[in-house]
Amino acid sequence: MKHGNVAVFIQQHNGKIENVSLELLGKALDIAHELKTNVSAYLPCEKAGDMPKILFSYGADNVYIIENAELKEIISIPYAKAVVEAVKKDAPGIVLFGATRAGRDIAPRVASSMKSGLTADCTELKIGPYTDNKTGKTYEQLLYQIRPAFGGNIIATIINPVRHPQMATVREGVMKMKTPDNSRKGQIIPLTITLSPVDLSVKIINKIVKEKKVNLTGANIIVSGGMGVGSKENFDRIRELADIIGGEIGASRAAVDQGWVSKEHQVGQTGVTVRPKLYIACGISGSIQHKAGMDQSLKIIAINNNPEAPIFNFAHIKIVGDLNTVIPMMIEAYKKQDNK
Amino acid sequence: MEIVVLVKQVPDTANVGADAMKEDGTVNRAALKAVFNPDDLHALELALEMKDKYGAKVTVITMGPPKAVEILRESLYRGADNVFLLSDPKFAGSDTLATSLILKSAIEAKAKKFDIIMAGRQAIDGDTAQVGPQIAEKLNIPQVTFVTEIESIKNNTIKLSRLSDEGTEVIECKTPILLTVEGGFNTPRSPRVKRMFKYTTRVKEIHSVIFKSIETKNYEPNQNSVNQMMKELISEHIIG
Ligand SMILES: Cc1cc2nc3c(=O)[nH]c(=O)nc-3n(C[C@H](O)[C@H](O)[C@H](O)COP(=O)(O)OP(=O)(O)OC[C@H]3O[C@@H](n4cnc5c(N)ncnc54)[C@H](O)[C@@H]3O)c2cc1C
């Protein structure tokens, strides 16, 4: 019997897809490969636009589109109904959600409605066999849903052999996003939902948007920008590199003072102290105060056009050059390696 | 206005010492102190603030072993009007789906006319944050998760703030509704000495509410299946 599809709930806002959804498509593709099945993306939204193309390129084979003006903002009931509709049509074996606030709001409603289990906040997913000692029944290919439990004191592996689909929310940033393959194609399946007045009784009347919470101290990779980045717009280069290699964004105080990035990103004596596996300092001179927050990093790459910059005295890898040319080269090189 | 608050007694996972870890890597729950789940205390406080402001009646429900009566007692001392403990050996090992079914049945049985159900965002022993939304789905009512503040309740319209992935949202919603409450946005009041005296005797009257959540089991009309059914009825002491 063919295994049901591996499905991913796509979280987006105004046509911009959240990274975690793309990360999960990559994982779903690996799992689907192992199970010899396909990847479905469930896309509730106001207007799908070019999102399906992006989803195909990151691993989706089928995109279920649920377009509705009421899906502009993420509200529990309309979104849960949209996902349930897709689950009913697709009959997937596995459904994955990002463990974002929205994911953790919607997934339990969907699970409850499907009367299936749901594992929260997984950090790893695997396929493996399981034998139920009580019944003697063996399951060949179950989803191992692996997560820290008990306040992080133990790591638990959770399975859901009986009810379907197997559902999990997965933490942001733990699965690696695949390099998009624009030649990948797939099928679009439009669905509709009907919503009652009660379904629409929760309304957002105002929003205060905050820059995403940063987790610098826990990051394995940090790409940091300083005064040498030159402008707020140019700081996007730092963001792009960080996004692609899966890192967090750091900054010197000078860059923060310029308003290019928020204070939460500041590394150093009056910012956060970090110890990542890799710290990439772009256009940062390496002042004592900055050094105090990052010189314990396992590997430090410094990109600076001044060969005399103090940062080179304690960097492990030295690139004397203009960050505007070096960063794009790094992105290019990383993509090439990744495609191999 | 009727508010139901769902609370849980949890092992204090924030303070797991080496002695609480067993050799096989599992946690020895018995070695951990049992505490009022922190987010649930904030949910209770929010409910009590609504009681102060609008004269709401606050009913607290928990599911757990008999020992969980401790947090019900604490709820009374802090200002709750009514408390219920759902306790049955069969509830042990319930996952979030089973828990939500049990709590949903209890809400229907014990607080027929609720306006708001409040629960803490998540419990520190599992951090799943699932039970609230699952109950809302089972009761077929809307939910708002990660609530930080209730600004006003007028007629049956609630204006409140919540955390979203982008930041903060101001929401308008209608009762009946289920809210999950973020920790840290209010200061839970202390138990009141006066209430402790008032409730010393009453607490003794809290009894285990044993009830059955209805589960339909299918048996095939063949000998094996019927044998199985009889075996189960006997093992459950339903037939002798
Ligand atoms: C009490 C106190 C506390 C402080 N705390 C902190 C702190 O916590 N964190 C912190 O970072 N600072 C802190 N500072 C400030 C610190 O002293 C420095 O001023 C600051 O770190 C400098 O930031 P920068 O390296 O980005 O800028 P600069 O020192 O101006 O360096 C910019 C660098 O970019 C290079 N560059 C320019 N253009 C390019 C290009 N196109 N390509 C490549 N390289 C280029 C330049 O050669 C130069 O080396 C503190 C200062 C004080 C007094």
XYZ file of C-alpha atoms and ligand atoms in Angstrom:
633
model
C 0.000 0.000 0.000
C 1.311 3.411 -0.899
C 2.052 5.592 2.085
C -0.064 8.736 2.320
C 1.570 11.998 1.318
C 3.779 14.008 3.625
C 2.033 17.348 4.075
C 3.213 20.732 5.310
C 1.031 23.597 6.526
C 2.325 26.711 4.780
C 2.366 29.786 6.990
C 2.452 33.019 5.052
C 1.545 36.610 5.506
C 0.549 38.832 2.594
C 2.176 36.421 0.172
C 5.452 36.105 2.044
C 6.081 32.508 3.100
C 7.629 31.915 6.533
C 11.055 30.243 6.468
C 9.936 27.451 8.756
C 7.415 26.287 6.147
C 10.151 26.076 3.512
C 12.439 24.266 5.958
C 9.671 21.727 6.569
C 9.123 21.203 2.828
C 12.787 20.177 2.614
C 12.353 17.692 5.458
C 9.058 16.467 4.006
C 10.824 15.794 0.708
C 13.445 13.628 2.422
C 10.783 11.710 4.332
C 8.585 11.307 1.238
C 11.593 9.940 -0.610
C 12.107 7.317 2.048
C 8.404 6.403 2.058
C 8.185 6.527 -1.754
C 5.395 9.043 -1.663
C 4.804 12.718 -2.423
C 4.889 16.066 -0.664
C 1.738 18.162 -0.250
C 1.690 21.825 0.729
C -1.481 23.251 2.315
C -1.745 26.925 1.532
C -4.603 28.850 3.149
C -4.309 32.458 2.024
C -6.098 35.454 0.609
C -4.349 35.280 -2.781
C -1.918 32.532 -3.769
C -0.085 34.604 -6.414
C 3.326 33.109 -7.178
C 3.549 31.169 -3.918
C 2.771 27.743 -5.466
C 5.783 28.116 -7.777
C 7.997 28.810 -4.785
C 6.538 25.830 -2.925
C 7.217 23.508 -5.864
C 10.808 24.721 -6.007
C 11.335 23.919 -2.314
C 9.904 20.409 -2.542
C 6.106 20.366 -2.878
C 4.532 18.005 -5.452
C 0.937 19.092 -4.774
C -0.160 22.494 -3.583
C -3.647 22.618 -2.076
C -4.754 26.226 -2.325
C -7.539 27.493 -0.123
C -8.129 31.098 -1.174
C -10.572 33.206 0.798
C -10.718 36.888 1.730
C -11.190 35.786 5.358
C -7.785 34.095 5.305
C -5.859 37.341 5.008
C -4.993 37.264 8.698
C -4.253 34.065 10.563
C -7.283 33.325 12.758
C -7.759 29.933 14.389
C -11.079 28.651 13.077
C -10.867 29.724 9.419
C -7.287 28.464 9.162
C -8.004 25.199 10.969
C -11.022 24.614 8.719
C -8.902 25.232 5.623
C -6.267 22.741 6.751
C -8.892 20.149 7.736
C -10.444 20.510 4.278
C -7.066 19.815 2.667
C -6.399 16.870 5.001
C -9.754 15.353 4.079
C -9.049 15.673 0.339
C -5.419 14.606 0.493
C -5.628 11.864 3.201
C -1.945 12.359 4.063
C 0.114 9.993 6.208
C 1.923 12.833 7.958
C 1.147 16.534 8.524
C 3.801 18.985 9.729
C 3.380 22.507 11.106
C 5.985 25.050 12.146
C 6.012 25.434 15.934
C 5.325 29.147 15.541
C 2.566 30.827 17.522
C 0.260 30.364 14.533
C 1.270 26.725 14.083
C 0.737 25.995 17.758
C -2.645 27.707 17.590
C -3.973 25.876 14.529
C -2.404 22.396 14.729
C -4.197 21.273 17.917
C -7.554 22.314 16.462
C -6.841 20.308 13.346
C -5.642 17.313 15.379
C -8.730 17.468 17.570
C -10.952 17.627 14.552
C -9.162 14.612 12.960
C -9.176 12.851 16.373
C -5.485 12.192 15.965
C -2.450 12.787 18.142
C -0.101 15.711 17.792
C 3.458 16.058 19.026
C 4.491 19.591 19.903
C 7.772 21.290 19.198
C 9.836 18.524 17.600
C 13.531 19.045 17.000
C 14.053 15.947 14.874
C 11.938 13.669 12.680
C 12.825 10.183 11.479
C 11.158 7.163 9.970
C 11.489 3.835 11.736
C 9.747 0.607 12.759
C 7.854 -0.081 15.978
C 6.505 -3.220 17.593
C 3.681 -2.872 20.074
C 4.570 -5.306 22.867
C 0.978 -5.572 24.002
C -0.574 -6.552 20.697
C 2.524 -7.904 18.995
C 1.696 -5.772 15.999
C 4.613 -4.336 14.044
C 4.525 -1.072 12.181
C 7.169 -0.745 9.468
C 7.474 2.946 8.823
C 6.294 5.228 11.577
C 7.215 8.835 12.094
C 9.556 9.177 15.077
C 8.706 12.560 16.559
C 11.661 13.576 18.670
C 11.500 16.439 21.161
C 12.889 17.662 24.446
C 10.488 16.993 27.314
C 10.213 17.717 30.993
C 11.648 21.202 30.778
C 14.425 19.956 28.468
C 15.678 17.344 30.944
C 14.985 14.400 28.676
C 14.685 13.774 24.948
C 11.544 11.862 24.095
C 10.667 9.934 20.944
C 6.941 9.908 20.351
C 5.018 7.773 17.890
C 1.449 7.638 16.826
C 0.804 4.180 15.410
C -2.970 3.989 15.527
C -4.631 7.169 14.383
C -3.920 9.003 11.169
C -2.497 11.321 10.056
C 0.609 11.472 12.231
C 0.949 15.125 13.155
C 3.736 17.229 14.613
C 4.807 20.815 15.060
C 8.506 21.424 14.417
C 10.687 24.129 15.849
C 11.847 26.930 13.613
C 15.395 26.745 12.301
C 16.135 23.102 13.081
C 15.435 21.648 9.635
C 17.647 22.747 6.804
C 16.011 24.587 3.937
C 16.821 23.072 0.541
C 18.216 25.181 -2.258
C 15.212 25.949 -4.459
C 15.064 24.022 -7.716
C 13.106 26.154 -10.160
C 12.694 23.298 -12.606
C 10.525 21.314 -10.180
C 6.862 21.232 -11.158
C 3.710 20.027 -9.490
C -0.018 20.008 -9.332
C -2.271 22.748 -8.000
C -5.480 21.654 -6.280
C -7.866 24.507 -5.398
C -10.253 23.960 -2.501
C -12.991 26.080 -0.978
C -14.324 26.425 2.538
C -17.534 27.901 3.887
C -17.404 29.939 7.056
C -20.237 30.771 9.421
C -20.587 34.034 11.387
C -19.331 32.241 14.531
C -16.249 31.090 12.611
C -15.547 34.732 11.823
C -16.309 36.186 15.233
C -12.651 36.716 16.169
C -11.333 39.890 14.543
C -7.947 41.589 14.623
C -8.578 45.294 15.088
C -4.989 46.465 15.517
C -1.455 45.137 15.251
C 1.816 46.209 16.753
C 4.468 44.511 14.645
C 7.716 43.747 16.365
C 10.942 42.685 14.715
C 11.325 38.938 15.107
C 12.712 37.768 18.392
C 16.371 36.972 18.018
C 18.094 34.057 19.631
C 21.735 34.961 19.334
C 23.062 33.032 22.299
C 21.629 29.761 21.023
C 22.736 30.227 17.417
C 25.267 27.929 15.785
C 26.037 30.434 13.096
C 26.013 34.214 13.356
C 26.508 36.618 10.472
C 27.333 40.017 11.887
C 27.397 43.396 10.187
C 29.174 46.588 11.260
C 29.694 50.152 10.148
C 31.330 48.890 6.969
C 27.978 47.607 5.697
C 27.260 51.225 4.861
C 23.458 51.504 4.841
C 20.218 50.047 6.094
C 19.400 48.660 2.650
C 22.791 47.050 2.374
C 22.195 45.263 5.646
C 19.916 42.962 3.611
C 23.112 41.352 2.331
C 23.865 40.241 5.866
C 20.295 38.959 6.228
C 20.496 37.070 2.950
C 23.721 35.312 3.852
C 22.381 34.469 7.308
C 19.141 33.138 5.830
C 20.853 30.953 3.303
C 23.375 29.356 5.618
C 20.879 29.164 8.465
C 22.388 31.723 10.809
C 21.197 34.502 13.060
C 21.993 38.153 12.480
C 24.453 39.949 14.710
C 25.734 43.517 14.667
C 28.262 45.900 16.136
C 27.043 48.772 18.243
C 27.891 51.185 15.454
C 25.463 49.389 13.127
C 22.791 49.382 15.831
C 23.351 53.080 16.536
C 22.830 53.784 12.844
C 19.418 52.142 13.132
C 20.193 49.475 10.542
C 19.188 46.695 12.873
C 17.562 46.500 16.313
C 19.444 46.528 19.584
C 18.620 42.862 20.289
C 21.179 41.942 17.631
C 24.094 43.748 19.247
C 27.067 41.584 20.113
C 29.623 42.745 22.648
C 30.227 44.136 26.069
C 26.918 46.018 26.204
C 25.127 43.561 23.950
C 25.009 39.759 24.079
C 27.928 37.414 24.468
C 27.895 34.662 21.895
C 29.856 31.507 21.288
C 28.656 30.076 17.977
C 30.417 27.474 15.879
C 30.889 30.120 13.224
C 30.955 33.902 13.500
C 31.197 35.890 10.286
C 32.149 39.529 10.942
C 31.435 41.742 7.952
C 32.720 45.331 8.020
C 33.454 45.202 11.743
C 36.758 46.701 12.915
C 37.078 44.507 16.009
C 37.001 46.958 18.918
C 37.730 45.658 22.422
C 34.056 45.980 23.291
C 32.902 43.970 20.283
C 35.622 41.370 20.777
C 34.507 40.801 24.381
C 31.219 39.390 23.119
C 32.425 37.045 20.407
C 36.059 35.989 20.677
C 35.077 32.622 22.177
C 33.456 31.643 18.873
C 34.821 28.366 17.521
C 35.638 29.845 14.141
C 35.721 33.512 13.213
C 35.694 34.713 9.628
C 36.486 38.418 9.178
C 35.693 40.296 6.002
C 37.197 43.770 6.005
C 38.729 45.968 3.323
C 41.331 47.352 5.686
C 44.195 44.860 6.125
C 45.164 46.645 9.348
C 41.746 46.195 11.013
C 42.224 44.814 14.558
C 39.678 42.073 13.917
C 42.275 40.265 11.834
C 44.392 39.812 14.973
C 41.954 37.271 16.367
C 40.026 35.985 13.338
C 40.674 32.415 12.185
C 39.895 33.203 8.585
C 40.854 36.502 7.062
C 39.354 37.932 3.881
C 40.728 41.350 2.984
C 38.160 42.699 0.575
C 34.926 44.583 -0.003
C 32.016 42.847 1.684
C 29.810 43.880 -1.234
C 31.683 41.497 -3.496
C 32.727 38.862 -0.975
C 29.257 38.121 0.451
C 27.650 37.383 -2.937
C 30.582 35.084 -3.677
C 29.971 33.206 -0.464
C 26.295 32.788 -1.294
C 27.116 31.531 -4.763
C 29.718 29.102 -3.429
C 27.370 27.775 -0.764
C 24.609 27.128 -3.282
C 26.992 25.237 -5.563
C 28.174 23.029 -2.724
C 24.650 22.391 -1.633
C 23.505 21.252 -5.058
C 26.155 18.595 -5.334
C -20.651 36.158 33.679
C -19.338 32.624 34.137
C -15.621 31.935 33.760
C -14.151 28.446 33.833
C -10.429 28.193 34.526
C -8.574 24.986 33.672
C -5.535 24.328 35.833
C -2.996 21.559 36.290
C -0.680 20.404 39.016
C 2.712 19.683 37.488
C 6.098 18.410 38.586
C 8.446 21.336 39.045
C 10.496 20.787 35.896
C 12.294 24.080 36.355
C 14.156 22.525 39.285
C 15.079 19.001 38.217
C 18.021 17.866 40.295
C 20.334 14.978 39.430
C 18.471 12.776 41.929
C 15.293 13.133 39.900
C 16.802 11.491 36.830
C 16.608 7.701 36.613
C 19.394 5.663 35.062
C 17.430 4.943 31.914
C 17.090 8.669 31.270
C 13.481 8.975 32.389
C 12.305 11.302 35.095
C 11.319 10.075 38.523
C 8.205 12.189 38.995
C 7.959 11.241 42.644
C 11.249 13.022 43.364
C 9.905 16.316 42.064
C 7.839 18.809 43.961
C 4.314 19.245 42.630
C 3.420 22.860 41.839
C 0.596 24.957 40.405
C 1.452 25.213 36.711
C 2.824 28.770 36.371
C 0.847 29.825 33.274
C -2.350 28.527 34.890
C -1.812 30.831 37.864
C -1.742 33.754 35.434
C -4.950 32.478 33.825
C -6.586 32.266 37.249
C -5.421 35.781 38.078
C -6.866 37.130 34.842
C -10.179 35.438 35.660
C -10.153 36.868 39.186
C -9.460 40.339 37.789
C -12.603 39.921 35.665
C -14.436 38.855 38.814
C -13.272 42.050 40.583
C -14.225 44.208 37.625
C -17.422 42.631 36.339
C -18.528 40.327 39.144
C -17.847 37.151 37.225
C -18.263 33.759 38.846
C -15.032 31.754 38.646
C -15.103 27.948 38.478
C -11.804 26.078 38.516
C -11.478 22.566 37.093
C -8.489 20.254 37.176
C -7.842 16.695 36.142
C -5.304 14.740 38.113
C -4.643 12.438 41.023
C -6.360 13.146 44.382
C -3.283 15.113 45.455
C -4.169 17.719 42.825
C -6.810 18.958 45.252
C -3.969 21.105 46.609
C -4.145 23.498 43.690
C -7.935 23.631 43.935
C -7.629 24.614 47.562
C -5.118 27.273 46.543
C -7.546 28.496 43.893
C -10.261 28.893 46.508
C -7.902 30.804 48.797
C -7.054 33.145 45.960
C -10.666 33.850 45.121
C -12.293 31.111 43.032
C -15.979 30.418 43.720
C -16.214 26.770 42.756
C -13.717 23.999 42.195
C -13.874 20.501 40.672
C -11.378 17.684 40.649
C -11.641 15.053 37.936
C -9.905 11.973 39.182
C -10.035 8.431 37.907
C -7.281 5.828 37.608
C -8.342 5.462 33.988
C -7.232 9.025 33.277
C -3.604 8.152 33.994
C -1.441 8.385 30.901
C -3.963 10.481 28.987
C -2.450 12.300 26.029
C -3.634 15.786 25.103
C -6.481 14.458 22.983
C -7.845 12.296 25.809
C -7.321 15.093 28.323
C -9.221 17.566 26.198
C -12.100 15.125 25.797
C -12.288 14.556 29.556
C -12.159 18.278 30.361
C -14.677 19.104 27.680
C -17.115 16.573 29.139
C -16.573 18.030 32.612
C -17.187 21.574 31.417
C -20.441 20.485 29.823
C -21.477 18.620 32.951
C -20.442 21.140 35.587
C -20.501 24.606 33.999
C -23.249 24.430 31.450
C -23.522 28.158 30.910
C -19.947 29.378 30.646
C -18.991 32.611 28.878
C -15.218 32.297 28.931
C -12.927 29.330 29.416
C -9.379 30.258 30.382
C -6.318 28.046 30.501
C -2.631 28.714 30.867
C -0.712 28.864 27.625
C 1.054 25.584 28.349
C 2.057 23.261 31.178
C 5.713 23.019 32.086
C 5.762 19.209 32.145
C 4.893 18.869 28.490
C 5.062 22.356 26.972
C 2.553 21.242 24.353
C 0.051 24.126 24.488
C -2.517 21.825 22.885
C -5.255 21.106 25.384
C -6.867 24.558 25.229
C -7.340 24.685 21.455
C -8.455 21.043 21.422
C -11.181 21.767 23.961
C -12.310 24.778 21.937
C -12.564 22.568 18.866
C -14.516 19.911 20.774
C -16.926 22.522 22.178
C -17.144 24.078 18.733
C -16.290 27.572 20.019
C -13.607 30.041 18.878
C -10.290 30.425 20.666
C -7.685 33.105 21.147
C -4.255 31.847 22.210
C -1.324 33.652 23.885
C -3.559 36.293 25.519
C -1.682 38.910 27.559
C -4.438 41.259 28.669
C -8.196 41.759 28.639
C -9.015 45.381 28.007
C -12.778 45.218 28.329
C -15.808 42.986 28.252
C -19.012 44.670 27.146
C -22.175 42.667 26.644
C -20.728 39.655 24.934
C -17.819 41.384 23.207
C -14.291 41.019 24.568
C -11.431 43.294 23.590
C -8.043 41.805 24.369
C -4.369 41.687 23.422
C -2.426 38.607 22.353
C 1.030 37.734 21.105
C 1.360 36.650 17.480
C 4.374 35.688 15.378
C 4.640 39.277 14.227
C 4.206 41.046 17.543
C 1.048 41.991 19.376
C -2.524 41.898 18.090
C -5.537 43.672 19.527
C -8.505 41.359 19.077
C -12.229 41.730 19.316
C -14.147 38.535 19.894
C -17.466 37.238 21.176
C -18.382 34.919 24.027
C -18.502 31.986 24.420
C -14.801 31.667 23.792
C -11.701 29.869 25.038
C -8.595 31.902 25.864
C -5.103 30.607 26.608
C -3.174 33.016 28.777
C 0.538 33.884 28.544
C 2.561 33.821 31.719
C 4.204 36.924 33.102
C 1.703 39.617 32.143
C -0.003 39.898 35.522
C 0.949 39.248 39.147
C -1.012 36.370 40.667
C -2.469 37.449 44.020
C -1.499 35.607 47.184
C -3.872 33.294 48.976
C -5.996 35.271 51.469
C -5.946 34.266 55.099
C -9.628 35.074 55.465
C -10.527 32.744 52.665
C -8.314 30.033 54.114
C -10.467 30.034 57.236
C -13.640 30.240 55.269
C -12.809 27.238 53.140
C -11.205 24.901 55.642
C -14.303 22.820 56.014
C -15.660 23.243 52.547
C -12.531 21.884 50.989
C -13.178 18.577 52.665
C -16.323 18.269 50.636
C -14.529 18.248 47.330
C -15.129 14.814 45.969
C -13.742 13.054 42.984
C -16.023 13.562 40.077
C -15.972 10.266 38.348
C -17.712 10.258 35.052
C -17.453 8.521 31.774
C -16.442 10.174 28.592
C -18.313 8.276 25.940
C -16.182 6.245 23.655
C -17.796 3.937 21.148
C -15.903 0.772 20.600
C -16.680 -1.451 17.654
C -16.588 -5.215 17.859
C -16.883 -7.292 14.705
C -19.680 -9.887 14.757
C -17.348 -12.874 14.901
C -16.354 -15.271 17.645
C -12.864 -13.869 18.223
C -14.094 -10.377 18.546
C -16.922 -11.275 20.895
C -14.523 -13.325 23.014
C -12.339 -10.252 23.271
C -15.288 -8.132 24.317
C -16.274 -10.540 27.060
C -12.708 -10.776 28.279
C -12.555 -7.013 28.614
C -15.892 -6.779 30.412
C -14.691 -9.350 32.904
C -11.328 -7.753 33.426
C -13.019 -4.435 34.064
C -15.263 -6.136 36.643
C -18.319 -5.104 34.700
C -19.558 -8.670 34.471
C -18.535 -11.272 36.903
C 31.281 51.546 27.095
C 31.223 51.064 25.690
C 30.547 49.909 25.394
C 30.516 49.441 24.084
N 29.862 48.259 23.812
C 29.904 47.762 22.577
C 29.285 46.513 22.256
O 28.698 45.860 23.106
N 29.360 46.049 20.988
C 30.011 46.729 19.992
O 30.047 46.234 18.861
N 30.557 47.920 20.261
C 30.525 48.458 21.508
N 31.086 49.673 21.744
C 31.552 50.487 20.575
C 32.908 50.080 20.072
O 33.861 50.815 20.788
C 33.050 50.423 18.572
O 32.787 51.780 18.383
C 32.145 49.626 17.641
O 32.236 48.256 17.953
C 32.555 49.854 16.218
O 31.710 49.211 15.342
P 32.195 48.765 13.895
O 33.333 47.825 14.015
O 31.017 48.271 13.181
O 32.597 50.146 13.239
P 33.980 50.731 12.827
O 34.953 50.675 13.937
O 33.709 52.007 12.179
O 34.524 49.710 11.749
C 34.004 49.564 10.439
C 34.907 48.601 9.730
O 34.350 48.286 8.450
C 35.398 48.239 7.499
N 34.788 48.505 6.170
C 34.291 49.673 5.694
N 33.766 49.492 4.473
C 33.911 48.172 4.162
C 33.571 47.374 3.036
N 32.933 47.897 1.958
N 33.905 46.069 3.040
C 34.541 45.530 4.125
N 34.888 46.240 5.211
C 34.566 47.545 5.238
C 36.380 49.270 7.933
O 37.683 48.985 7.429
C 36.313 49.171 9.453
O 37.279 48.239 9.954
C 31.153 50.168 23.044
C 31.809 51.346 23.358
C 31.856 51.802 24.647
C 32.601 53.038 24.946
